[in-house]
Protein backbone atom coordinates (compact mmCIF):
# COMPACT_ATOMS: atom_id res chain seq x y z
CA UNK A 1 0.00 0.00 0.00
CA UNK A 2 1.34 3.42 -0.94
CA UNK A 3 1.85 5.82 1.96
CA UNK A 4 -0.31 8.42 0.18
CA UNK A 5 -3.35 6.24 0.91
CA UNK A 6 -2.51 5.72 4.57
CA UNK A 7 -3.77 7.63 7.56
CA UNK A 8 -1.83 7.65 10.82
CA UNK A 9 -3.46 8.98 13.96
CA UNK A 10 -1.25 11.00 16.32
CA UNK A 11 -2.57 11.19 19.88
CA UNK A 12 -1.45 14.28 21.77
CA UNK A 13 -0.88 15.90 18.40
CA UNK A 14 -0.19 19.41 19.69
CA UNK A 15 2.78 18.46 21.89
CA UNK A 16 6.41 19.34 21.15
CA UNK A 17 7.56 15.92 19.90
CA UNK A 18 4.23 15.33 18.16
CA UNK A 19 4.84 18.38 15.98
CA UNK A 20 7.96 16.72 14.59
CA UNK A 21 6.06 13.43 14.14
CA UNK A 22 3.22 15.07 12.22
CA UNK A 23 5.69 16.93 9.98
CA UNK A 24 7.59 13.70 9.28
CA UNK A 25 4.38 11.84 8.46
CA UNK A 26 3.48 14.54 5.94
CA UNK A 27 6.99 14.44 4.48
CA UNK A 28 6.66 10.68 4.00
CA UNK A 29 3.29 11.03 2.25
CA UNK A 30 0.96 9.94 5.06
CA UNK A 31 -2.23 11.74 6.03
CA UNK A 32 -1.93 12.69 9.70
CA UNK A 33 -5.03 12.44 11.85
CA UNK A 34 -4.59 14.77 14.82
CA UNK A 35 -6.18 13.52 18.04
CA UNK A 36 -6.37 15.28 21.41
CA UNK A 37 -8.75 16.54 24.06
CA UNK A 38 -8.26 20.30 23.52
CA UNK A 39 -10.25 21.43 20.46
CA UNK A 40 -8.57 24.84 20.23
CA UNK A 41 -5.04 23.43 20.33
CA UNK A 42 -6.02 20.75 17.81
CA UNK A 43 -7.36 23.40 15.45
CA UNK A 44 -4.13 25.38 15.74
CA UNK A 45 -2.10 22.24 15.02
CA UNK A 46 -4.27 21.42 12.00
CA UNK A 47 -3.73 24.91 10.62
CA UNK A 48 0.03 24.45 11.00
CA UNK A 49 -0.16 21.19 9.02
CA UNK A 50 -2.41 21.67 5.96
CA UNK A 51 -4.17 18.50 4.91
CA UNK A 52 -4.22 17.03 8.40
CA UNK A 53 -7.54 16.02 9.91
CA UNK A 54 -8.39 16.73 13.57
CA UNK A 55 -10.64 14.85 15.98
CA UNK A 56 -11.32 15.57 19.64
CA UNK A 57 -11.24 12.56 21.96
CA UNK A 58 -11.04 11.87 25.67
CA UNK A 59 -8.87 9.14 27.13
CA UNK A 60 -11.54 8.40 29.71
CA UNK A 61 -14.20 7.92 27.02
CA UNK A 62 -13.43 4.75 25.01
CA UNK A 63 -16.21 5.47 22.51
CA UNK A 64 -14.71 8.86 21.65
CA UNK A 65 -11.31 7.24 21.16
CA UNK A 66 -12.86 4.63 18.89
CA UNK A 67 -14.46 7.37 16.80
CA UNK A 68 -11.19 9.28 16.68
CA UNK A 69 -9.26 6.27 15.38
CA UNK A 70 -11.91 5.26 12.85
CA UNK A 71 -10.30 4.92 9.42
CA UNK A 72 -6.74 5.14 10.74
CA UNK A 73 -4.18 2.57 9.56
CA UNK A 74 -1.98 3.02 12.66
CA UNK A 75 -1.75 5.17 15.76
CA UNK A 76 1.26 6.92 17.28
CA UNK A 77 0.81 7.97 20.90
CA UNK A 78 2.77 11.14 21.72
CA UNK A 79 0.73 12.09 24.79
CA UNK A 80 2.68 11.90 28.00
CA UNK A 81 2.88 11.09 30.80
CA UNK A 82 2.36 7.69 29.20
CA UNK A 83 1.40 6.13 32.52
CA UNK A 84 -1.83 8.09 32.07
CA UNK A 85 -2.37 7.58 28.34
CA UNK A 86 -0.81 4.34 27.07
CA UNK A 87 -3.35 1.85 28.49
CA UNK A 88 -6.35 3.64 26.98
CA UNK A 89 -4.76 4.19 23.57
CA UNK A 90 -3.43 0.62 23.38
CA UNK A 91 -6.92 -0.69 24.16
CA UNK A 92 -8.39 1.50 21.42
CA UNK A 93 -5.77 0.33 18.90
CA UNK A 94 -6.49 -3.32 19.74
CA UNK A 95 -10.23 -2.74 19.33
CA UNK A 96 -9.55 -1.11 15.96
CA UNK A 97 -7.09 -3.84 14.95
CA UNK A 98 -4.38 -1.34 14.01
CA UNK A 99 -0.69 -1.04 15.01
CA UNK A 100 0.13 1.00 18.09
CA UNK A 101 3.41 2.86 18.51
CA UNK A 102 4.45 5.31 21.20
CA UNK A 103 7.41 7.49 22.07
CA UNK A 104 7.42 6.72 25.80
CA UNK A 105 10.65 7.08 27.74
CA UNK A 106 9.00 5.86 30.93
CA UNK A 107 10.61 2.61 32.05
CA UNK A 108 7.69 1.46 34.17
CA UNK A 109 5.13 2.06 31.43
CA UNK A 110 7.20 0.29 28.76
CA UNK A 111 7.76 -2.67 31.12
CA UNK A 112 4.04 -2.85 31.94
CA UNK A 113 3.17 -2.78 28.23
CA UNK A 114 5.38 -5.80 27.59
CA UNK A 115 4.18 -7.68 30.65
CA UNK A 116 0.46 -6.88 30.56
CA UNK A 117 -0.41 -6.56 26.85
CA UNK A 118 1.59 -9.37 25.27
CA UNK A 119 -1.25 -11.91 25.16
CA UNK A 120 -3.86 -9.45 23.90
CA UNK A 121 -1.65 -8.08 21.13
CA UNK A 122 -0.49 -11.53 20.05
CA UNK A 123 -4.05 -12.87 19.94
CA UNK A 124 -5.15 -9.85 17.90
CA UNK A 125 -2.19 -10.20 15.53
CA UNK A 126 -1.47 -6.50 16.10
CA UNK A 127 1.93 -4.88 16.56
CA UNK A 128 2.32 -2.88 19.76
CA UNK A 129 5.65 -1.03 19.71
CA UNK A 130 6.38 1.02 22.84
CA UNK A 131 9.37 3.38 23.24
CA UNK A 132 9.93 3.80 19.51
CA UNK A 133 11.95 6.94 20.17
CA UNK A 134 15.32 8.33 21.19
CA UNK A 135 15.10 6.61 24.59
CA UNK A 136 14.25 2.94 24.27
CA UNK A 137 14.27 2.78 20.49
CA UNK A 138 17.63 4.13 19.37
CA UNK A 139 19.67 2.33 22.03
CA UNK A 140 17.87 -0.93 21.33
CA UNK A 141 18.48 -0.68 17.58
CA UNK A 142 22.15 0.13 18.16
CA UNK A 143 22.42 -2.86 20.50
CA UNK A 144 21.00 -5.07 17.75
CA UNK A 145 23.43 -3.64 15.21
CA UNK A 146 26.35 -4.13 17.59
CA UNK A 147 25.35 -7.71 18.40
CA UNK A 148 25.11 -8.73 14.75
CA UNK A 149 25.17 -12.54 14.60
CA UNK A 150 25.94 -13.05 18.29
CA UNK A 151 23.26 -15.23 19.95
CA UNK A 152 23.97 -13.67 23.36
CA UNK A 153 26.31 -11.33 25.20
CA UNK A 154 27.93 -10.99 28.61
CA UNK A 155 26.87 -7.37 28.97
CA UNK A 156 25.70 -4.37 26.97
CA UNK A 157 26.33 -0.73 27.80
CA UNK A 158 24.37 2.15 26.28
CA UNK A 159 26.41 5.34 26.79
CA UNK A 160 24.62 8.62 26.02
CA UNK A 161 26.35 11.97 25.57
CA UNK A 162 24.32 15.16 25.21
CA UNK A 163 25.95 18.55 24.95
CA UNK A 164 22.94 19.87 26.90
CA UNK A 165 19.38 18.92 27.77
CA UNK A 166 16.68 21.51 27.40
CA UNK A 167 13.65 19.56 28.65
CA UNK A 168 10.12 20.16 27.44
CA UNK A 169 7.36 20.69 29.99
CA UNK A 170 6.19 17.19 29.06
CA UNK A 171 9.57 15.77 30.07
CA UNK A 172 9.42 17.57 33.40
CA UNK A 173 5.84 16.41 34.02
CA UNK A 174 6.77 12.84 33.14
CA UNK A 175 9.73 12.96 35.52
CA UNK A 176 7.49 14.03 38.38
CA UNK A 177 4.90 11.39 37.48
CA UNK A 178 7.48 8.59 37.45
CA UNK A 179 9.53 9.51 40.50
CA UNK A 180 10.54 6.37 42.39
CA UNK A 181 9.60 3.98 39.56
CA UNK A 182 13.08 3.51 38.06
CA UNK A 183 14.95 0.20 37.82
CA UNK A 184 18.22 -1.23 36.52
CA UNK A 185 18.80 -4.57 34.78
CA UNK A 186 21.40 -6.69 36.52
CA UNK A 187 21.79 -10.41 37.14
CA UNK A 188 19.13 -11.12 34.51
CA UNK A 189 16.43 -9.20 36.37
CA UNK A 190 15.15 -5.74 37.11
CA UNK A 191 16.07 -4.30 40.49
CA UNK A 192 15.91 -0.90 42.21
CA UNK A 193 18.86 1.35 41.36
CA UNK A 194 21.57 2.10 43.90
CA UNK A 195 20.91 5.08 46.15
CA UNK A 196 24.08 6.67 44.78
CA UNK A 197 24.48 5.87 41.05
CA UNK A 198 27.96 4.74 39.98
CA UNK A 199 30.15 7.19 38.07
CA UNK A 200 33.01 6.28 35.75
CA UNK A 201 34.76 7.41 32.59
CA UNK A 202 33.60 6.51 29.10
CA UNK A 203 35.59 6.94 25.89
CA UNK A 204 33.02 8.11 23.37
CA UNK A 205 33.84 8.17 19.65
CA UNK A 206 35.16 11.40 18.12
CA UNK A 207 34.40 14.23 18.61
CA UNK A 208 33.03 13.72 22.15
CA UNK A 209 35.94 11.73 23.60
CA UNK A 210 36.47 10.95 27.28
CA UNK A 211 33.58 11.91 29.55
CA UNK A 212 32.62 11.30 33.16
CA UNK A 213 29.30 9.47 33.10
CA UNK A 214 26.64 8.51 35.63
CA UNK A 215 24.58 5.33 35.62
CA UNK A 216 21.11 6.14 34.37
CA UNK A 217 17.78 4.30 34.24
CA UNK A 218 16.12 4.40 30.82
CA UNK A 219 13.65 2.55 28.62
CA UNK A 220 16.61 1.02 26.72
CA UNK A 221 17.13 -1.44 29.58
CA UNK A 222 13.56 -2.64 29.08
CA UNK A 223 13.56 -2.90 25.28
CA UNK A 224 16.95 -4.63 25.04
CA UNK A 225 16.09 -7.12 27.79
CA UNK A 226 12.98 -8.30 25.94
CA UNK A 227 14.83 -9.96 23.08
CA UNK A 228 18.60 -10.04 23.75
CA UNK A 229 20.05 -12.78 25.95
CA UNK A 230 22.25 -10.70 28.22
CA UNK A 231 22.41 -10.63 32.04
CA UNK A 232 23.71 -7.07 32.43
CA UNK A 233 22.41 -3.96 30.65
CA UNK A 234 23.90 -0.67 31.74
CA UNK A 235 22.90 2.80 30.63
CA UNK A 236 24.97 5.86 31.48
CA UNK A 237 24.94 9.55 30.58
CA UNK A 238 27.45 12.36 30.83
CA UNK A 239 26.94 14.70 33.75
CA UNK A 240 26.05 18.05 32.17
CA UNK A 241 22.63 17.13 30.72
CA UNK A 242 21.62 15.55 34.02
CA UNK A 243 22.44 18.82 35.77
CA UNK A 244 20.40 20.66 33.12
CA UNK A 245 17.45 18.35 33.70
CA UNK A 246 17.54 18.85 37.47
CA UNK A 247 17.81 22.66 37.27
CA UNK A 248 14.37 24.31 37.28
CA UNK A 249 15.73 27.35 35.42
CA UNK A 250 16.86 25.34 32.36
CA UNK A 251 14.73 26.63 29.46
CA UNK A 252 12.73 24.43 27.06
CA UNK A 253 14.12 23.68 23.59
CA UNK A 254 14.56 26.67 21.27
CA UNK A 255 14.27 26.20 17.52
CA UNK A 256 17.32 27.26 15.52
CA UNK A 257 16.35 26.05 12.05
CA UNK A 258 13.37 25.94 9.71
CA UNK A 259 12.50 22.42 10.86
CA UNK A 260 12.11 23.54 14.46
CA UNK A 261 15.13 21.64 15.77
CA UNK A 262 17.19 22.92 18.67
CA UNK A 263 20.98 23.16 18.56
CA UNK A 264 21.41 20.38 21.17
CA UNK A 265 23.48 17.43 19.92
CA UNK A 266 23.59 13.76 20.93
CA UNK A 267 25.85 10.76 20.59
CA UNK A 268 24.68 7.28 21.63
CA UNK A 269 27.45 4.69 21.89
CA UNK A 270 26.57 1.03 22.46
CA UNK A 271 29.15 -1.61 23.33
CA UNK A 272 28.38 -5.33 23.60
CA UNK A 273 30.90 -7.75 25.17
CA UNK A 274 31.07 -11.52 24.73
CA UNK A 275 34.01 -13.45 26.09
CA UNK A 276 37.08 -11.41 25.23
CA UNK A 277 35.47 -9.73 22.21
CA UNK A 278 33.67 -6.40 21.99
CA UNK A 279 31.45 -4.87 19.33
CA UNK A 280 30.32 -1.26 19.07
CA UNK A 281 27.65 0.71 17.21
CA UNK A 282 26.96 4.42 17.59
CA UNK A 283 24.74 7.18 16.27
CA UNK A 284 24.98 10.95 16.50
CA UNK A 285 22.82 13.86 15.48
CA UNK A 286 20.82 16.87 16.64
CA UNK A 287 17.85 17.24 18.99
CA UNK A 288 16.68 14.18 20.92
CA UNK A 289 13.03 15.21 20.49
CA UNK A 290 13.25 15.85 16.76
CA UNK A 291 15.08 12.60 15.95
CA UNK A 292 12.25 10.65 17.56
CA UNK A 293 10.04 11.55 14.60
CA UNK A 294 11.98 9.74 11.84
CA UNK A 295 12.47 6.76 14.17
CA UNK A 296 8.76 6.27 14.90
CA UNK A 297 7.62 7.11 11.35
CA UNK A 298 10.16 4.73 9.79
CA UNK A 299 8.84 2.08 12.19
CA UNK A 300 5.23 2.77 11.26
CA UNK A 301 6.12 2.60 7.57
CA UNK A 302 7.81 -0.78 7.92
CA UNK A 303 5.01 -2.20 10.05
CA UNK A 304 2.37 -1.15 7.52
CA UNK A 305 4.52 -2.50 4.68
CA UNK A 306 4.81 -5.85 6.46
CA UNK A 307 8.59 -5.55 6.85
CA UNK A 308 8.55 -6.96 10.37
CA UNK A 309 9.80 -10.10 12.07
CA UNK A 310 6.93 -10.62 14.51
CA UNK A 311 3.62 -9.29 15.82
CA UNK A 312 2.41 -8.61 19.34
CA UNK A 313 4.26 -6.39 21.80
CA UNK A 314 7.79 -6.08 20.49
CA UNK A 315 10.96 -4.01 20.84
CA UNK A 316 12.48 -2.19 17.84
CA UNK A 317 15.36 -4.64 17.42
CA UNK A 318 12.90 -7.52 17.65
CA UNK A 319 10.63 -6.13 14.95
CA UNK A 320 13.24 -4.98 12.44
CA UNK A 321 16.68 -5.67 11.04
CA UNK A 322 18.42 -3.16 13.30
CA UNK A 323 21.35 -2.22 11.06
CA UNK A 324 19.11 -1.86 7.99
CA UNK A 325 16.71 0.35 9.95
CA UNK A 326 19.52 2.63 11.14
CA UNK A 327 21.03 2.86 7.66
CA UNK A 328 17.64 4.08 6.43
CA UNK A 329 17.96 7.07 8.82
CA UNK A 330 21.57 7.85 7.83
CA UNK A 331 22.50 10.54 6.78
CA UNK A 332 19.27 12.55 6.64
CA UNK A 333 18.45 12.21 10.35
CA UNK A 334 21.52 10.83 12.10
CA UNK A 335 25.00 9.47 11.47
CA UNK A 336 25.27 5.71 12.09
CA UNK A 337 28.45 3.73 12.57
CA UNK A 338 28.50 0.02 13.34
CA UNK A 339 30.59 -3.14 13.04
CA UNK A 340 29.12 -3.79 9.60
CA UNK A 341 30.77 -0.52 8.47
CA UNK A 342 34.19 -2.04 9.11
CA UNK A 343 34.78 -0.28 12.39
CA UNK A 344 36.81 -1.99 15.11
CA UNK A 345 35.12 -1.76 18.50
CA UNK A 346 36.90 -0.90 21.72
CA UNK A 347 35.78 -1.50 25.25
CA UNK A 348 34.25 1.99 25.40
CA UNK A 349 35.06 2.43 29.06
CA UNK A 350 38.36 3.57 30.46
CA UNK A 351 40.34 0.81 32.08
CA UNK A 352 41.64 -2.66 31.33
CA UNK A 353 40.69 -4.12 27.98
CA UNK A 354 38.20 -6.90 28.51
CA UNK A 355 37.61 -5.94 32.15
CA UNK A 356 34.93 -3.82 33.71
CA UNK A 357 36.88 -0.72 32.77
CA UNK A 358 35.39 1.51 35.42
CA UNK A 359 37.47 4.28 36.86
CA UNK A 360 36.65 7.09 39.26
CA UNK A 361 33.66 5.25 40.70
CA UNK A 362 31.84 7.10 43.46
Coordinates of C-alpha atoms in Angstrom, one line a residue:
X1 CA 0.0 0.0 0.0
X2 CA 1.3 3.4 -0.9
X3 CA 1.8 5.8 2.0
X4 CA -0.3 8.4 0.2
X5 CA -3.3 6.2 0.9
X6 CA -2.5 5.7 4.6
X7 CA -3.8 7.6 7.6
X8 CA -1.8 7.7 10.8
X9 CA -3.5 9.0 14.0
X10 CA -1.2 11.0 16.3
X11 CA -2.6 11.2 19.9
X12 CA -1.4 14.3 21.8
X13 CA -0.9 15.9 18.4
X14 CA -0.2 19.4 19.7
X15 CA 2.8 18.5 21.9
X16 CA 6.4 19.3 21.1
X17 CA 7.6 15.9 19.9
X18 CA 4.2 15.3 18.2
X19 CA 4.8 18.4 16.0
X20 CA 8.0 16.7 14.6
X21 CA 6.1 13.4 14.1
X22 CA 3.2 15.1 12.2
X23 CA 5.7 16.9 10.0
X24 CA 7.6 13.7 9.3
X25 CA 4.4 11.8 8.5
X26 CA 3.5 14.5 5.9
X27 CA 7.0 14.4 4.5
X28 CA 6.7 10.7 4.0
X29 CA 3.3 11.0 2.2
X30 CA 1.0 9.9 5.1
X31 CA -2.2 11.7 6.0
X32 CA -1.9 12.7 9.7
X33 CA -5.0 12.4 11.9
X34 CA -4.6 14.8 14.8
X35 CA -6.2 13.5 18.0
X36 CA -6.4 15.3 21.4
X37 CA -8.7 16.5 24.1
X38 CA -8.3 20.3 23.5
X39 CA -10.2 21.4 20.5
X40 CA -8.6 24.8 20.2
X41 CA -5.0 23.4 20.3
X42 CA -6.0 20.8 17.8
X43 CA -7.4 23.4 15.4
X44 CA -4.1 25.4 15.7
X45 CA -2.1 22.2 15.0
X46 CA -4.3 21.4 12.0
X47 CA -3.7 24.9 10.6
X48 CA 0.0 24.4 11.0
X49 CA -0.2 21.2 9.0
X50 CA -2.4 21.7 6.0
X51 CA -4.2 18.5 4.9
X52 CA -4.2 17.0 8.4
X53 CA -7.5 16.0 9.9
X54 CA -8.4 16.7 13.6
X55 CA -10.6 14.9 16.0
X56 CA -11.3 15.6 19.6
X57 CA -11.2 12.6 22.0
X58 CA -11.0 11.9 25.7
X59 CA -8.9 9.1 27.1
X60 CA -11.5 8.4 29.7
X61 CA -14.2 7.9 27.0
X62 CA -13.4 4.7 25.0
X63 CA -16.2 5.5 22.5
X64 CA -14.7 8.9 21.7
X65 CA -11.3 7.2 21.2
X66 CA -12.9 4.6 18.9
X67 CA -14.5 7.4 16.8
X68 CA -11.2 9.3 16.7
X69 CA -9.3 6.3 15.4
X70 CA -11.9 5.3 12.8
X71 CA -10.3 4.9 9.4
X72 CA -6.7 5.1 10.7
X73 CA -4.2 2.6 9.6
X74 CA -2.0 3.0 12.7
X75 CA -1.8 5.2 15.8
X76 CA 1.3 6.9 17.3
X77 CA 0.8 8.0 20.9
X78 CA 2.8 11.1 21.7
X79 CA 0.7 12.1 24.8
X80 CA 2.7 11.9 28.0
X81 CA 2.9 11.1 30.8
X82 CA 2.4 7.7 29.2
X83 CA 1.4 6.1 32.5
X84 CA -1.8 8.1 32.1
X85 CA -2.4 7.6 28.3
X86 CA -0.8 4.3 27.1
X87 CA -3.4 1.9 28.5
X88 CA -6.4 3.6 27.0
X89 CA -4.8 4.2 23.6
X90 CA -3.4 0.6 23.4
X91 CA -6.9 -0.7 24.2
X92 CA -8.4 1.5 21.4
X93 CA -5.8 0.3 18.9
X94 CA -6.5 -3.3 19.7
X95 CA -10.2 -2.7 19.3
X96 CA -9.6 -1.1 16.0
X97 CA -7.1 -3.8 14.9
X98 CA -4.4 -1.3 14.0
X99 CA -0.7 -1.0 15.0
X100 CA 0.1 1.0 18.1
X101 CA 3.4 2.9 18.5
X102 CA 4.4 5.3 21.2
X103 CA 7.4 7.5 22.1
X104 CA 7.4 6.7 25.8
X105 CA 10.6 7.1 27.7
X106 CA 9.0 5.9 30.9
X107 CA 10.6 2.6 32.1
X108 CA 7.7 1.5 34.2
X109 CA 5.1 2.1 31.4
X110 CA 7.2 0.3 28.8
X111 CA 7.8 -2.7 31.1
X112 CA 4.0 -2.9 31.9
X113 CA 3.2 -2.8 28.2
X114 CA 5.4 -5.8 27.6
X115 CA 4.2 -7.7 30.6
X116 CA 0.5 -6.9 30.6
X117 CA -0.4 -6.6 26.9
X118 CA 1.6 -9.4 25.3
X119 CA -1.2 -11.9 25.2
X120 CA -3.9 -9.5 23.9
X121 CA -1.6 -8.1 21.1
X122 CA -0.5 -11.5 20.0
X123 CA -4.1 -12.9 19.9
X124 CA -5.2 -9.9 17.9
X125 CA -2.2 -10.2 15.5
X126 CA -1.5 -6.5 16.1
X127 CA 1.9 -4.9 16.6
X128 CA 2.3 -2.9 19.8
X129 CA 5.6 -1.0 19.7
X130 CA 6.4 1.0 22.8
X131 CA 9.4 3.4 23.2
X132 CA 9.9 3.8 19.5
X133 CA 11.9 6.9 20.2
X134 CA 15.3 8.3 21.2
X135 CA 15.1 6.6 24.6
X136 CA 14.3 2.9 24.3
X137 CA 14.3 2.8 20.5
X138 CA 17.6 4.1 19.4
X139 CA 19.7 2.3 22.0
X140 CA 17.9 -0.9 21.3
X141 CA 18.5 -0.7 17.6
X142 CA 22.2 0.1 18.2
X143 CA 22.4 -2.9 20.5
X144 CA 21.0 -5.1 17.8
X145 CA 23.4 -3.6 15.2
X146 CA 26.4 -4.1 17.6
X147 CA 25.4 -7.7 18.4
X148 CA 25.1 -8.7 14.7
X149 CA 25.2 -12.5 14.6
X150 CA 25.9 -13.1 18.3
X151 CA 23.3 -15.2 20.0
X152 CA 24.0 -13.7 23.4
X153 CA 26.3 -11.3 25.2
X154 CA 27.9 -11.0 28.6
X155 CA 26.9 -7.4 29.0
X156 CA 25.7 -4.4 27.0
X157 CA 26.3 -0.7 27.8
X158 CA 24.4 2.1 26.3
X159 CA 26.4 5.3 26.8
X160 CA 24.6 8.6 26.0
X161 CA 26.3 12.0 25.6
X162 CA 24.3 15.2 25.2
X163 CA 26.0 18.5 25.0
X164 CA 22.9 19.9 26.9
X165 CA 19.4 18.9 27.8
X166 CA 16.7 21.5 27.4
X167 CA 13.6 19.6 28.6
X168 CA 10.1 20.2 27.4
X169 CA 7.4 20.7 30.0
X170 CA 6.2 17.2 29.1
X171 CA 9.6 15.8 30.1
X172 CA 9.4 17.6 33.4
X173 CA 5.8 16.4 34.0
X174 CA 6.8 12.8 33.1
X175 CA 9.7 13.0 35.5
X176 CA 7.5 14.0 38.4
X177 CA 4.9 11.4 37.5
X178 CA 7.5 8.6 37.5
X179 CA 9.5 9.5 40.5
X180 CA 10.5 6.4 42.4
X181 CA 9.6 4.0 39.6
X182 CA 13.1 3.5 38.1
X183 CA 14.9 0.2 37.8
X184 CA 18.2 -1.2 36.5
X185 CA 18.8 -4.6 34.8
X186 CA 21.4 -6.7 36.5
X187 CA 21.8 -10.4 37.1
X188 CA 19.1 -11.1 34.5
X189 CA 16.4 -9.2 36.4
X190 CA 15.1 -5.7 37.1
X191 CA 16.1 -4.3 40.5
X192 CA 15.9 -0.9 42.2
X193 CA 18.9 1.4 41.4
X194 CA 21.6 2.1 43.9
X195 CA 20.9 5.1 46.1
X196 CA 24.1 6.7 44.8
X197 CA 24.5 5.9 41.0
X198 CA 28.0 4.7 40.0
X199 CA 30.2 7.2 38.1
X200 CA 33.0 6.3 35.8
X201 CA 34.8 7.4 32.6
X202 CA 33.6 6.5 29.1
X203 CA 35.6 6.9 25.9
X204 CA 33.0 8.1 23.4
X205 CA 33.8 8.2 19.6
X206 CA 35.2 11.4 18.1
X207 CA 34.4 14.2 18.6
X208 CA 33.0 13.7 22.1
X209 CA 35.9 11.7 23.6
X210 CA 36.5 11.0 27.3
X211 CA 33.6 11.9 29.6
X212 CA 32.6 11.3 33.2
X213 CA 29.3 9.5 33.1
X214 CA 26.6 8.5 35.6
X215 CA 24.6 5.3 35.6
X216 CA 21.1 6.1 34.4
X217 CA 17.8 4.3 34.2
X218 CA 16.1 4.4 30.8
X219 CA 13.7 2.6 28.6
X220 CA 16.6 1.0 26.7
X221 CA 17.1 -1.4 29.6
X222 CA 13.6 -2.6 29.1
X223 CA 13.6 -2.9 25.3
X224 CA 16.9 -4.6 25.0
X225 CA 16.1 -7.1 27.8
X226 CA 13.0 -8.3 25.9
X227 CA 14.8 -10.0 23.1
X228 CA 18.6 -10.0 23.8
X229 CA 20.0 -12.8 26.0
X230 CA 22.3 -10.7 28.2
X231 CA 22.4 -10.6 32.0
X232 CA 23.7 -7.1 32.4
X233 CA 22.4 -4.0 30.6
X234 CA 23.9 -0.7 31.7
X235 CA 22.9 2.8 30.6
X236 CA 25.0 5.9 31.5
X237 CA 24.9 9.5 30.6
X238 CA 27.5 12.4 30.8
X239 CA 26.9 14.7 33.7
X240 CA 26.0 18.1 32.2
X241 CA 22.6 17.1 30.7
X242 CA 21.6 15.5 34.0
X243 CA 22.4 18.8 35.8
X244 CA 20.4 20.7 33.1
X245 CA 17.5 18.4 33.7
X246 CA 17.5 18.9 37.5
X247 CA 17.8 22.7 37.3
X248 CA 14.4 24.3 37.3
X249 CA 15.7 27.3 35.4
X250 CA 16.9 25.3 32.4
X251 CA 14.7 26.6 29.5
X252 CA 12.7 24.4 27.1
X253 CA 14.1 23.7 23.6
X254 CA 14.6 26.7 21.3
X255 CA 14.3 26.2 17.5
X256 CA 17.3 27.3 15.5
X257 CA 16.4 26.1 12.0
X258 CA 13.4 25.9 9.7
X259 CA 12.5 22.4 10.9
X260 CA 12.1 23.5 14.5
X261 CA 15.1 21.6 15.8
X262 CA 17.2 22.9 18.7
X263 CA 21.0 23.2 18.6
X264 CA 21.4 20.4 21.2
X265 CA 23.5 17.4 19.9
X266 CA 23.6 13.8 20.9
X267 CA 25.8 10.8 20.6
X268 CA 24.7 7.3 21.6
X269 CA 27.5 4.7 21.9
X270 CA 26.6 1.0 22.5
X271 CA 29.1 -1.6 23.3
X272 CA 28.4 -5.3 23.6
X273 CA 30.9 -7.7 25.2
X274 CA 31.1 -11.5 24.7
X275 CA 34.0 -13.5 26.1
X276 CA 37.1 -11.4 25.2
X277 CA 35.5 -9.7 22.2
X278 CA 33.7 -6.4 22.0
X279 CA 31.4 -4.9 19.3
X280 CA 30.3 -1.3 19.1
X281 CA 27.6 0.7 17.2
X282 CA 27.0 4.4 17.6
X283 CA 24.7 7.2 16.3
X284 CA 25.0 10.9 16.5
X285 CA 22.8 13.9 15.5
X286 CA 20.8 16.9 16.6
X287 CA 17.8 17.2 19.0
X288 CA 16.7 14.2 20.9
X289 CA 13.0 15.2 20.5
X290 CA 13.2 15.9 16.8
X291 CA 15.1 12.6 16.0
X292 CA 12.3 10.6 17.6
X293 CA 10.0 11.5 14.6
X294 CA 12.0 9.7 11.8
X295 CA 12.5 6.8 14.2
X296 CA 8.8 6.3 14.9
X297 CA 7.6 7.1 11.3
X298 CA 10.2 4.7 9.8
X299 CA 8.8 2.1 12.2
X300 CA 5.2 2.8 11.3
X301 CA 6.1 2.6 7.6
X302 CA 7.8 -0.8 7.9
X303 CA 5.0 -2.2 10.1
X304 CA 2.4 -1.1 7.5
X305 CA 4.5 -2.5 4.7
X306 CA 4.8 -5.9 6.5
X307 CA 8.6 -5.5 6.8
X308 CA 8.5 -7.0 10.4
X309 CA 9.8 -10.1 12.1
X310 CA 6.9 -10.6 14.5
X311 CA 3.6 -9.3 15.8
X312 CA 2.4 -8.6 19.3
X313 CA 4.3 -6.4 21.8
X314 CA 7.8 -6.1 20.5
X315 CA 11.0 -4.0 20.8
X316 CA 12.5 -2.2 17.8
X317 CA 15.4 -4.6 17.4
X318 CA 12.9 -7.5 17.7
X319 CA 10.6 -6.1 14.9
X320 CA 13.2 -5.0 12.4
X321 CA 16.7 -5.7 11.0
X322 CA 18.4 -3.2 13.3
X323 CA 21.4 -2.2 11.1
X324 CA 19.1 -1.9 8.0
X325 CA 16.7 0.3 10.0
X326 CA 19.5 2.6 11.1
X327 CA 21.0 2.9 7.7
X328 CA 17.6 4.1 6.4
X329 CA 18.0 7.1 8.8
X330 CA 21.6 7.8 7.8
X331 CA 22.5 10.5 6.8
X332 CA 19.3 12.5 6.6
X333 CA 18.5 12.2 10.3
X334 CA 21.5 10.8 12.1
X335 CA 25.0 9.5 11.5
X336 CA 25.3 5.7 12.1
X337 CA 28.4 3.7 12.6
X338 CA 28.5 0.0 13.3
X339 CA 30.6 -3.1 13.0
X340 CA 29.1 -3.8 9.6
X341 CA 30.8 -0.5 8.5
X342 CA 34.2 -2.0 9.1
X343 CA 34.8 -0.3 12.4
X344 CA 36.8 -2.0 15.1
X345 CA 35.1 -1.8 18.5
X346 CA 36.9 -0.9 21.7
X347 CA 35.8 -1.5 25.3
X348 CA 34.3 2.0 25.4
X349 CA 35.1 2.4 29.1
X350 CA 38.4 3.6 30.5
X351 CA 40.3 0.8 32.1
X352 CA 41.6 -2.7 31.3
X353 CA 40.7 -4.1 28.0
X354 CA 38.2 -6.9 28.5
X355 CA 37.6 -5.9 32.2
X356 CA 34.9 -3.8 33.7
X357 CA 36.9 -0.7 32.8
X358 CA 35.4 1.5 35.4
X359 CA 37.5 4.3 36.9
X360 CA 36.6 7.1 39.3
X361 CA 33.7 5.3 40.7
X362 CA 31.8 7.1 43.5

